[in-house]
Amino acid sequence: MRDAHCEPRGASGKLPPRFRANEEPLMAQAFPASPTTTPSTRTLVVQSPIDGSRLGEVPLMGDAEVHAAVERARLAQRAWAQLPIETRAGRVARVIDAFVERLDDLVDAVVLETGKPRNDALAEWITVVDACHYFTRHAGRILADTSITLHHMKWRGSYVTYVPMGVVAVISPWNLPLAIPMGSVIEALIAGNAVVVKPSEVTPLTLLKAKEVVDAIGIPTDLFQVVTGDARTGAALIDAGVQKVVFTGGVSSGRRVGAACAERLIPCVLELGGKAPLIACDDCEIERTARSIVAGGFINSGQLCISVERVLATEAVHDRLVDRVVALTRELRQGDPRADDVDVGAIIFAKQMDIAEAHIKDAVARGALVATGGRRRPGPGMFFEPTVLTRCTPEMTVMREEIFGPVVPIMKVRDEDEAVRIANDSPLGLHAYVFSRDKTRARAVAERIEAGTVMINDVLVSYCAPEAPFGGIKNSGYGRVHSDDSLRAMCYARHVNHERFAMPLNSPLLFPYTTAKYRGMRAAIRATFKRTPLLGRLADLL
Ligand code: TXE
């Protein structure tokens, strides 16, 4: 049995890929005959991208284990859903204390598994705890029954009540192994569901650590479960009788997940790739814009779906901006986040270095300039230098396809109109940025951009606002995480329609139909929809 995570070092001295993401993941090729009925004895070995050291081993779960986990979750959910919302929120709120208590353990787990700096790992931790803080405080209001005033049917009343769905499946990627899955875990639990998570095969250990922390606060262990494995484990989870899927990952996997959910008529949220443009208007503040580009491009080594993926700088500011961005990028300290104060850590997933190299090669062949960076760092670990490309043009792959690595391409544009046109000429539409001193002008530009979120004069932090919806349009997927709507979408809306006062038994709506009833109805309907001032006002008053 081959262990794809533990291949020996190549002759080049470089670390081998931790996990090669072909269309068919290498794991799937390595383990072609997947048993479906017996517990798996096969494992995934997890290595640190910092130095290739072995961090642990997790089971590669098959259909039987995944189905059993979902069944256990279903049983646990029945009792959980019966608890009043305040009780559920109160129990989930204990996650906050537990996360505070175990902050260092959780941050260490993220750092080791992803090779990102401690500050980036802490940002993940904050996102989870703040979401927990917001949703546990506001769940009572968000999920309260909502009454509906019926505009014509005045003898009836309506309200909507939010009913937990059952078991929610969360399938998550490797770039934010704590924040992405745990955000949805919190929402699913508060809403009264059980939740089963399939973390990325590249970074499963962080979530297992988070589960250990959550288990310790007395949330029933079957209510929140983790199934480990690769894409097939994820597919098995979708097939295991869950009521909703929240998926974050690449576009091609997202299509498959969306199709699998459609076949089973399961609602799903698809959070897929991004190609965030940053438009630097001709009145932007150069220093703020430059610092934001560097942060937006290189935090998490650019492995965020909302990373700045293309800078569209107007002629008036382009040259000054490039000079500052390049200078600031050269100041970044990259290295082992365990040992030193570093700004930029490792690449989590080896394939991203191949993608970065291919993008840079294509861009240079088409006339781009590597202003700084541009290559893998020699020595141990998976590190790629923070890279700035200038003289970029729209047809370059680096300007069209997701990079998901520490590469920032900059293009000079004539004006905002050209910037908006190029920004929108993309199949992806997750996130975008606009920089201008003039708030009104910035908003006008923001409103012309096709993206789920547009930030003005700042980068990335929009993801950390649990009150605001997060998600994309076009090939970036559909549905939203975060926000009151997302919490409600963890439930189905049950409409209850009740009587305000009883209609007579000879109501024209009940049998037997008669000509007299028909005429009466006809007259009433004509009067209603004609909206004569008197009748219209009378109807509104009722
Ligand atoms: O994601 P995948 P990968 C982008 C980034 C990267 C590309 C692929 O550009 O190069 O996506 O990354 C599970 N049914 N993003 O390979 O394959 C899989 O096991 C059920 C953007 O990591 O989409 C993992 O748990 N599950 C992104 C998760 O889905 C399936 C963040 C994501 O895997 C499945 C990361 C299937 N058919 C990478 N196929 C973002 N938007 O944040 C895969 N999985």
XYZ file of C-alpha atoms and ligand atoms in Angstrom:
586
model
C 0.000 0.000 0.000
C 1.470 3.321 -1.047
C 1.476 6.276 1.242
C 1.191 9.335 -0.964
C 1.968 11.717 1.877
C 5.175 10.002 2.805
C 7.023 9.667 -0.446
C 10.797 9.914 -0.050
C 12.543 13.134 -0.957
C 13.458 13.490 -4.630
C 17.007 13.827 -5.921
C 16.483 17.607 -6.160
C 16.320 17.806 -2.397
C 12.870 19.389 -2.654
C 10.029 17.959 -0.678
C 7.716 15.768 -2.687
C 4.100 16.886 -3.017
C 2.045 16.221 0.101
C -0.993 15.523 -1.949
C -1.229 15.801 -5.677
C -4.632 17.093 -6.769
C -5.274 15.627 -10.145
C -8.815 15.453 -11.454
C -8.815 12.092 -9.668
C -6.964 12.660 -6.408
C -3.810 10.643 -6.016
C -5.310 8.972 -2.962
C -8.063 7.631 -5.128
C -5.486 6.249 -7.536
C -3.393 4.844 -4.727
C -6.354 3.031 -3.235
C -8.453 2.012 -6.204
C -10.465 -0.769 -4.573
C -12.474 1.074 -1.954
C -14.198 -1.297 0.453
C -17.706 -0.139 1.131
C -18.927 -2.350 3.925
C -16.113 -2.896 6.408
C -14.357 -0.360 8.574
C -11.301 0.960 6.838
C -7.859 -0.010 7.993
C -6.317 2.290 5.442
C -4.974 5.619 6.513
C -3.900 9.016 5.310
C -0.596 10.235 6.658
C -0.398 13.957 7.312
C 2.871 15.828 6.882
C 3.818 19.348 7.827
C 4.530 21.585 4.826
C 7.152 23.334 6.935
C 9.633 20.473 6.897
C 7.815 17.358 5.733
C 7.705 15.900 9.243
C 5.002 13.377 9.944
C 2.221 14.908 12.024
C -0.187 12.039 12.283
C -2.375 9.538 10.569
C -6.133 9.397 10.092
C -8.439 6.699 8.763
C -9.422 6.813 5.129
C -13.086 6.143 5.772
C -15.306 4.240 3.403
C -19.065 4.222 2.805
C -19.901 2.032 5.799
C -18.161 4.232 8.342
C -19.608 7.402 6.857
C -23.140 6.010 6.792
C -22.790 4.817 10.390
C -21.604 8.273 11.465
C -24.598 9.924 9.805
C -26.963 7.438 11.466
C -25.502 8.184 14.892
C -25.769 11.888 14.145
C -29.422 11.476 13.171
C -30.249 9.824 16.495
C -28.402 12.475 18.487
C -30.134 15.247 16.569
C -33.629 14.180 17.639
C -33.056 15.067 21.273
C -30.986 18.153 20.416
C -33.723 19.592 18.195
C -36.219 19.306 21.072
C -34.218 21.699 23.246
C -35.339 25.336 23.258
C -33.187 27.519 21.083
C -31.845 29.415 24.122
C -30.652 26.150 25.671
C -28.919 25.072 22.476
C -27.314 28.479 22.066
C -26.190 28.421 25.697
C -24.503 25.045 25.259
C -22.815 26.034 22.012
C -21.632 29.275 23.640
C -19.386 27.152 25.866
C -17.252 26.700 22.744
C -16.050 30.273 23.312
C -14.585 29.532 26.759
C -13.183 26.236 25.572
C -11.515 27.867 22.578
C -10.075 30.611 24.803
C -8.760 27.952 27.176
C -7.209 25.918 24.333
C -6.182 28.853 22.124
C -2.521 27.871 21.912
C -3.291 24.219 21.134
C -5.622 25.211 18.337
C -3.276 27.806 16.862
C -0.385 25.313 17.044
C -2.450 22.688 15.245
C -3.188 25.107 12.409
C 0.423 26.307 12.184
C 1.862 22.806 12.079
C -0.560 21.473 9.534
C -0.601 24.477 7.214
C 2.756 26.138 7.789
C 1.066 29.531 8.081
C 2.245 32.220 10.518
C 0.755 32.249 13.991
C -1.119 35.500 13.237
C -2.869 33.916 10.249
C -3.820 30.936 12.415
C -5.099 33.280 15.115
C -7.292 35.012 12.520
C -8.948 31.633 11.898
C -9.484 31.167 15.634
C -11.005 34.658 15.960
C -13.377 34.016 13.061
C -14.742 30.905 14.767
C -15.066 32.416 18.220
C -16.635 35.606 16.944
C -19.161 33.649 14.848
C -19.981 31.637 17.951
C -20.341 34.831 19.958
C -22.648 36.457 17.410
C -24.851 33.491 16.598
C -25.286 32.260 20.165
C -26.367 35.777 21.205
C -28.682 36.408 18.300
C -30.041 32.976 17.442
C -33.200 33.525 19.516
C -34.083 36.592 17.460
C -32.959 35.186 14.113
C -34.841 31.904 14.491
C -37.925 33.327 16.210
C -41.268 32.613 14.576
C -42.052 35.326 12.050
C -45.636 36.388 11.566
C -46.846 37.314 8.109
C -49.669 39.746 7.458
C -51.671 38.349 4.581
C -52.601 41.175 2.283
C -55.965 39.856 1.099
C -56.818 36.739 3.045
C -57.750 38.752 6.110
C -59.672 35.927 7.787
C -56.473 33.849 7.966
C -53.174 34.444 9.723
C -49.706 33.060 8.922
C -46.381 32.613 10.562
C -43.118 30.941 9.666
C -41.309 28.723 12.097
C -37.735 27.542 11.533
C -37.382 23.779 11.814
C -33.956 22.118 12.020
C -33.158 20.150 8.878
C -31.589 17.054 10.450
C -27.993 16.165 9.623
C -25.887 18.776 7.836
C -22.776 17.674 5.930
C -19.835 20.056 5.752
C -17.059 19.333 3.246
C -14.109 21.628 3.664
C -10.752 22.500 2.074
C -7.223 22.847 3.381
C -6.645 26.593 3.301
C -8.609 27.493 6.463
C -8.862 24.126 8.209
C -10.315 25.648 11.397
C -12.399 28.651 10.303
C -14.226 27.183 7.318
C -15.564 23.964 8.853
C -16.110 25.319 12.370
C -18.109 28.322 11.130
C -20.661 25.974 9.602
C -20.514 23.594 12.575
C -21.543 26.439 14.895
C -24.406 27.529 12.643
C -25.664 23.981 12.103
C -25.646 23.116 15.811
C -27.327 26.305 17.018
C -30.053 25.808 14.433
C -30.787 22.387 15.977
C -29.010 20.084 13.552
C -26.364 17.446 13.890
C -23.300 18.036 11.735
C -20.831 15.666 10.090
C -17.693 17.213 8.644
C -15.321 15.814 6.050
C -12.189 17.960 6.370
C -9.636 18.135 3.578
C -7.424 15.075 3.243
C -4.480 17.500 3.368
C -5.332 19.033 6.772
C -7.634 16.776 8.817
C -5.809 17.081 12.149
C -6.823 20.645 12.972
C -10.509 19.806 12.908
C -9.958 16.674 14.971
C -8.317 18.915 17.564
C -11.310 21.268 17.438
C -13.642 18.282 17.881
C -11.684 17.207 20.937
C -12.205 20.717 22.389
C -15.927 20.729 21.586
C -16.434 17.211 22.983
C -14.940 18.325 26.273
C -17.669 20.929 26.852
C -20.456 18.385 26.924
C -21.936 18.708 23.449
C -23.011 15.128 22.653
C -20.176 13.507 20.759
C -22.453 12.098 18.038
C -23.961 15.498 17.371
C -20.744 16.812 15.810
C -18.691 14.199 14.017
C -15.664 14.190 11.778
C -15.209 11.661 8.983
C -11.735 11.599 7.502
C -10.725 10.616 4.003
C -10.521 11.900 0.469
C -12.986 12.924 -2.233
C -14.658 9.510 -2.115
C -15.314 9.938 1.580
C -16.900 13.298 0.773
C -19.021 11.678 -1.939
C -20.088 8.966 0.536
C -21.146 11.656 2.990
C -23.403 13.311 0.411
C -24.906 9.886 -0.243
C -25.433 8.988 3.411
C -28.868 10.564 3.846
C -27.885 14.056 4.988
C -30.368 16.919 4.650
C -27.998 19.675 3.534
C -24.439 20.070 2.245
C -22.115 23.018 2.778
C -19.155 22.621 0.428
C -16.055 24.781 0.077
C -13.423 23.900 -2.481
C -12.449 24.072 -6.126
C -14.858 24.775 -8.986
C -14.581 21.346 -10.632
C -15.220 19.508 -7.353
C -18.030 21.971 -6.646
C -19.753 21.029 -9.889
C -19.630 17.349 -8.922
C -20.908 18.087 -5.435
C -23.707 20.270 -6.823
C -24.712 17.527 -9.258
C -24.687 14.874 -6.524
C -26.873 17.075 -4.320
C -29.257 17.801 -7.183
C -29.676 14.067 -7.807
C -30.631 13.573 -4.181
C -32.635 16.822 -3.994
C -30.481 18.051 -1.111
C -29.989 21.809 -0.815
C -26.360 22.828 -0.911
C -24.147 25.830 -0.469
C -21.194 25.933 -2.853
C -18.301 28.196 -1.894
C -15.891 27.863 -4.783
C -12.982 29.739 -6.248
C -12.312 33.456 -6.507
C -10.330 35.835 -8.707
C -10.689 38.997 -6.653
C -9.815 42.157 -8.585
C -8.534 45.206 -6.716
C -9.330 48.461 -8.493
C -7.023 51.324 -7.570
C -8.837 54.506 -8.597
C -6.792 57.548 -9.585
C -7.522 59.240 -6.250
C -6.612 56.293 -4.036
C -4.322 56.737 -1.065
C -1.110 55.136 -2.315
C 0.299 53.881 0.991
C -2.986 52.392 2.196
C -3.651 50.780 -1.174
C -0.134 49.354 -1.454
C -0.219 47.899 2.060
C -3.631 46.420 1.398
C -2.445 44.813 -1.840
C 0.489 43.229 -0.041
C -1.720 42.004 2.814
C -4.480 40.854 0.482
C -2.040 39.046 -1.782
C 0.285 37.420 0.730
C -1.625 36.768 3.962
C -2.050 32.982 4.163
C 0.456 32.856 1.256
C -2.339 34.006 -1.019
C -4.264 30.796 -0.381
C -7.598 32.434 0.285
C -10.531 32.479 -2.067
C -10.709 36.223 -1.369
C -6.991 36.937 -1.813
C -6.164 39.847 -4.100
C -5.687 37.969 -7.374
C -5.342 40.873 -9.847
C -4.604 44.544 -9.360
C -6.122 46.967 -11.857
C -4.300 50.249 -11.289
C -5.345 53.393 -13.108
C -2.614 55.235 -15.040
C -2.487 58.104 -12.564
C -1.390 55.892 -9.658
C 0.081 52.833 -11.347
C 3.803 53.612 -11.197
C 3.804 54.921 -7.616
C 1.718 51.965 -6.495
C 3.974 49.416 -8.160
C 7.053 50.953 -6.513
C 5.460 50.752 -3.049
C 4.018 47.260 -3.513
C 7.362 45.911 -4.682
C 9.241 47.608 -1.836
C 6.791 46.345 0.784
C 6.845 42.837 -0.670
C 10.628 42.742 -0.465
C 10.364 43.580 3.225
C 8.252 40.496 3.969
C 9.930 37.876 6.124
C 9.236 34.332 5.009
C 10.134 31.180 6.846
C 9.354 28.602 9.495
C 6.467 30.022 11.557
C 7.373 27.839 14.536
C 10.806 29.332 14.948
C 10.693 32.962 13.900
C 8.531 36.035 13.564
C 7.495 35.618 9.965
C 4.975 37.365 7.749
C 4.604 34.660 5.135
C 4.724 30.943 5.779
C 4.590 27.829 3.665
C 2.401 26.653 0.815
C -0.128 24.228 2.232
C -0.774 22.178 -0.851
C 2.122 21.346 -3.170
C 0.119 21.648 -6.366
C -0.247 25.377 -5.725
C 3.495 25.832 -6.340
C 3.165 24.167 -9.739
C 0.209 26.440 -10.518
C 2.130 29.556 -9.431
C 5.120 28.572 -11.561
C 2.961 27.870 -14.589
C 1.157 31.199 -14.224
C 4.436 33.095 -13.905
C 5.969 31.307 -16.899
C 2.947 32.067 -19.078
C 2.863 35.710 -17.936
C 6.573 36.261 -18.621
C 6.250 34.654 -22.056
C 3.513 37.178 -22.799
C 5.501 40.192 -21.667
C 5.085 40.433 -17.884
C 7.966 41.359 -15.617
C 8.792 39.565 -12.369
C 9.352 42.627 -10.184
C 10.180 40.522 -7.123
C 10.049 36.852 -6.079
C 9.046 34.333 -8.715
C 10.373 30.997 -7.504
C 10.239 28.243 -4.894
C 12.514 28.888 -1.998
C 15.451 26.471 -1.911
C 15.886 24.332 1.180
C 13.421 22.243 3.147
C 9.681 22.807 3.219
C 7.187 24.082 0.690
C 7.844 27.801 0.399
C 7.193 30.039 -2.578
C 8.536 33.579 -2.641
C 5.986 36.408 -2.491
C 5.868 37.467 -6.119
C 4.789 40.664 -7.859
C 4.233 40.645 -11.612
C 3.943 43.913 -13.513
C 3.005 44.794 -17.108
C 0.263 42.197 -16.966
C -2.453 42.014 -19.607
C -5.928 40.451 -19.501
C -5.178 37.459 -21.715
C -2.468 36.107 -19.366
C -3.472 33.006 -17.428
C -2.421 34.706 -14.200
C -5.074 37.370 -14.841
C -7.787 34.884 -15.791
C -7.440 31.760 -13.644
C -7.305 31.331 -9.903
C -3.741 31.419 -8.539
C -4.339 30.526 -4.893
C -0.732 31.288 -4.083
C 1.573 34.219 -3.265
C 1.520 35.905 -6.667
C 0.095 39.383 -7.284
C -0.249 40.433 -10.941
C -0.607 44.159 -11.596
C -2.066 45.670 -14.746
C -2.197 49.327 -15.780
C -5.658 50.463 -16.900
C -6.783 53.718 -18.461
C -9.550 54.499 -15.979
C -12.208 53.035 -13.709
C -14.431 52.075 -16.616
C -11.751 49.888 -18.115
C -11.009 48.476 -14.653
C -14.647 47.536 -14.073
C -14.927 45.965 -17.535
C -11.842 43.787 -16.945
C -12.898 42.985 -13.370
C -16.225 41.661 -14.631
C -14.702 39.747 -17.539
C -14.245 36.640 -15.395
C -16.205 33.447 -14.850
C -15.625 33.911 -11.109
C -17.399 36.420 -8.882
C -16.665 35.915 -5.217
C -14.972 39.028 -3.956
C -13.596 42.390 -5.153
C -11.897 45.509 -3.795
C -12.090 49.205 -4.636
C -9.684 51.867 -3.372
C -10.551 55.555 -3.592
C -10.464 58.556 -1.248
C -13.941 59.537 -2.425
C -16.504 57.364 -0.633
C -19.317 58.139 -3.054
C -17.184 57.356 -6.053
C -15.894 54.148 -4.453
C -19.451 52.997 -3.819
C -20.469 53.780 -7.377
C -17.600 51.620 -8.667
C -18.342 48.880 -6.112
C -21.939 48.663 -7.271
C -20.824 47.953 -10.843
C -18.715 44.929 -9.917
C -20.120 41.424 -10.322
C -19.168 39.770 -7.029
C -20.760 38.431 -3.858
C -18.813 40.938 -1.743
C -17.057 44.191 -2.603
C -14.855 45.847 -0.002
C -13.902 49.498 -0.098
C -10.481 50.628 1.154
C -9.637 47.445 3.044
C -9.024 43.767 2.367
C -10.011 40.322 3.659
C -11.700 41.269 6.938
C -15.168 41.054 5.389
C -14.928 37.286 5.909
C -14.662 37.856 9.648
C -18.060 39.573 9.950
C -20.497 36.811 10.923
C -23.476 39.142 10.407
C -22.710 39.635 6.719
C -23.443 37.087 3.982
C -20.437 35.470 2.344
C -20.618 33.700 -1.004
C -20.244 34.108 -4.702
C -21.963 34.401 -8.038
C -21.161 32.854 -11.437
C -18.664 29.962 -11.119
C -17.845 31.006 -7.556
C -20.927 29.083 -6.497
C -24.193 29.831 -4.785
C -25.715 30.062 -1.348
C -24.216 31.961 1.522
C -22.452 31.187 4.791
C -22.480 33.656 7.700
C -25.372 36.115 8.200
C -28.816 35.729 9.713
C -30.064 34.278 6.424
C -27.429 31.567 6.536
C -28.527 30.538 10.039
C -32.144 30.403 8.870
C -31.027 28.374 5.862
C -29.819 25.723 8.300
C -33.539 25.148 8.877
C -36.487 24.732 6.623
C -39.179 27.366 6.865
C -42.453 25.827 7.948
C -45.382 28.031 7.072
C -48.292 27.641 9.502
C -51.561 29.108 8.281
C -54.292 29.534 10.897
C -57.731 31.070 11.205
C -58.233 34.561 12.576
C -61.977 34.256 12.357
C -64.029 31.418 10.927
C -65.654 31.724 7.544
C -69.307 30.638 7.434
C -69.864 27.042 6.460
C -71.590 28.148 3.305
C -68.418 29.994 2.277
C -68.005 30.326 -1.483
C -64.662 28.496 -1.078
C -66.334 25.291 0.127
C -68.602 22.870 -1.706
C -71.253 22.899 -2.980
C -70.459 25.363 -5.758
C -73.488 27.385 -6.880
C -74.074 30.111 -9.395
C -74.908 32.512 -6.571
C -71.576 31.791 -4.877
C -69.774 32.259 -8.165
C -71.441 35.626 -8.754
C -70.695 36.751 -5.217
C -67.030 35.759 -5.581
C -66.827 37.448 -8.945
C -68.155 40.699 -7.569
C -65.820 40.591 -4.571
C -62.783 39.821 -6.710
C -63.554 42.591 -9.169
C -63.950 45.063 -6.367
C -60.730 43.943 -4.728
C -58.479 44.033 -7.759
C -60.034 47.147 -9.212
C -58.621 48.901 -6.176
C -61.280 51.554 -5.905
C -59.908 53.938 -3.329
C -62.504 53.124 -0.692
C -62.309 49.300 -0.889
C -58.535 49.376 -1.199
C -58.190 51.418 1.952
C -60.726 49.236 3.751
C -58.709 46.094 2.902
C -55.520 47.696 4.181
C -57.171 48.586 7.458
C -58.277 45.037 8.215
O -10.142 21.234 -3.473
P -11.218 20.169 -3.717
P -8.632 21.007 -3.482
C -9.215 25.815 -5.087
C -7.747 25.989 -5.368
C -7.243 24.606 -5.513
C -8.437 23.879 -6.019
C -8.470 22.452 -5.626
O -7.590 26.681 -6.584
O -6.176 24.461 -6.422
O -9.544 24.526 -5.437
O -8.221 22.324 -4.228
C -13.632 17.188 -1.080
N -17.496 14.890 -3.523
N -9.579 25.964 -3.714
O -8.166 19.883 -4.319
O -10.701 19.036 -4.511
C -12.160 17.058 -0.787
O -11.851 15.800 -0.229
C -17.366 15.198 -2.222
C -10.532 26.979 -3.428
O -8.296 20.918 -2.060
O -12.365 20.916 -4.230
C -11.955 18.224 0.172
O -12.389 17.872 1.478
N -16.273 15.778 -1.710
C -11.093 26.861 -2.095
C -12.882 19.292 -0.363
O -13.855 18.575 -1.116
C -15.276 16.098 -2.551
C -10.251 26.357 -1.025
C -12.196 20.323 -1.258
O -11.487 19.617 -2.250
C -15.365 15.804 -3.933
C -9.363 25.316 -1.448
C -16.541 15.163 -4.409
N -16.707 14.867 -5.708
C -9.036 25.178 -2.756
N -14.224 16.229 -4.523
C -11.932 28.015 -1.612
N -12.895 28.472 -2.381
O -11.780 28.464 -0.500
C -13.459 16.772 -3.562
N -14.079 16.680 -2.363
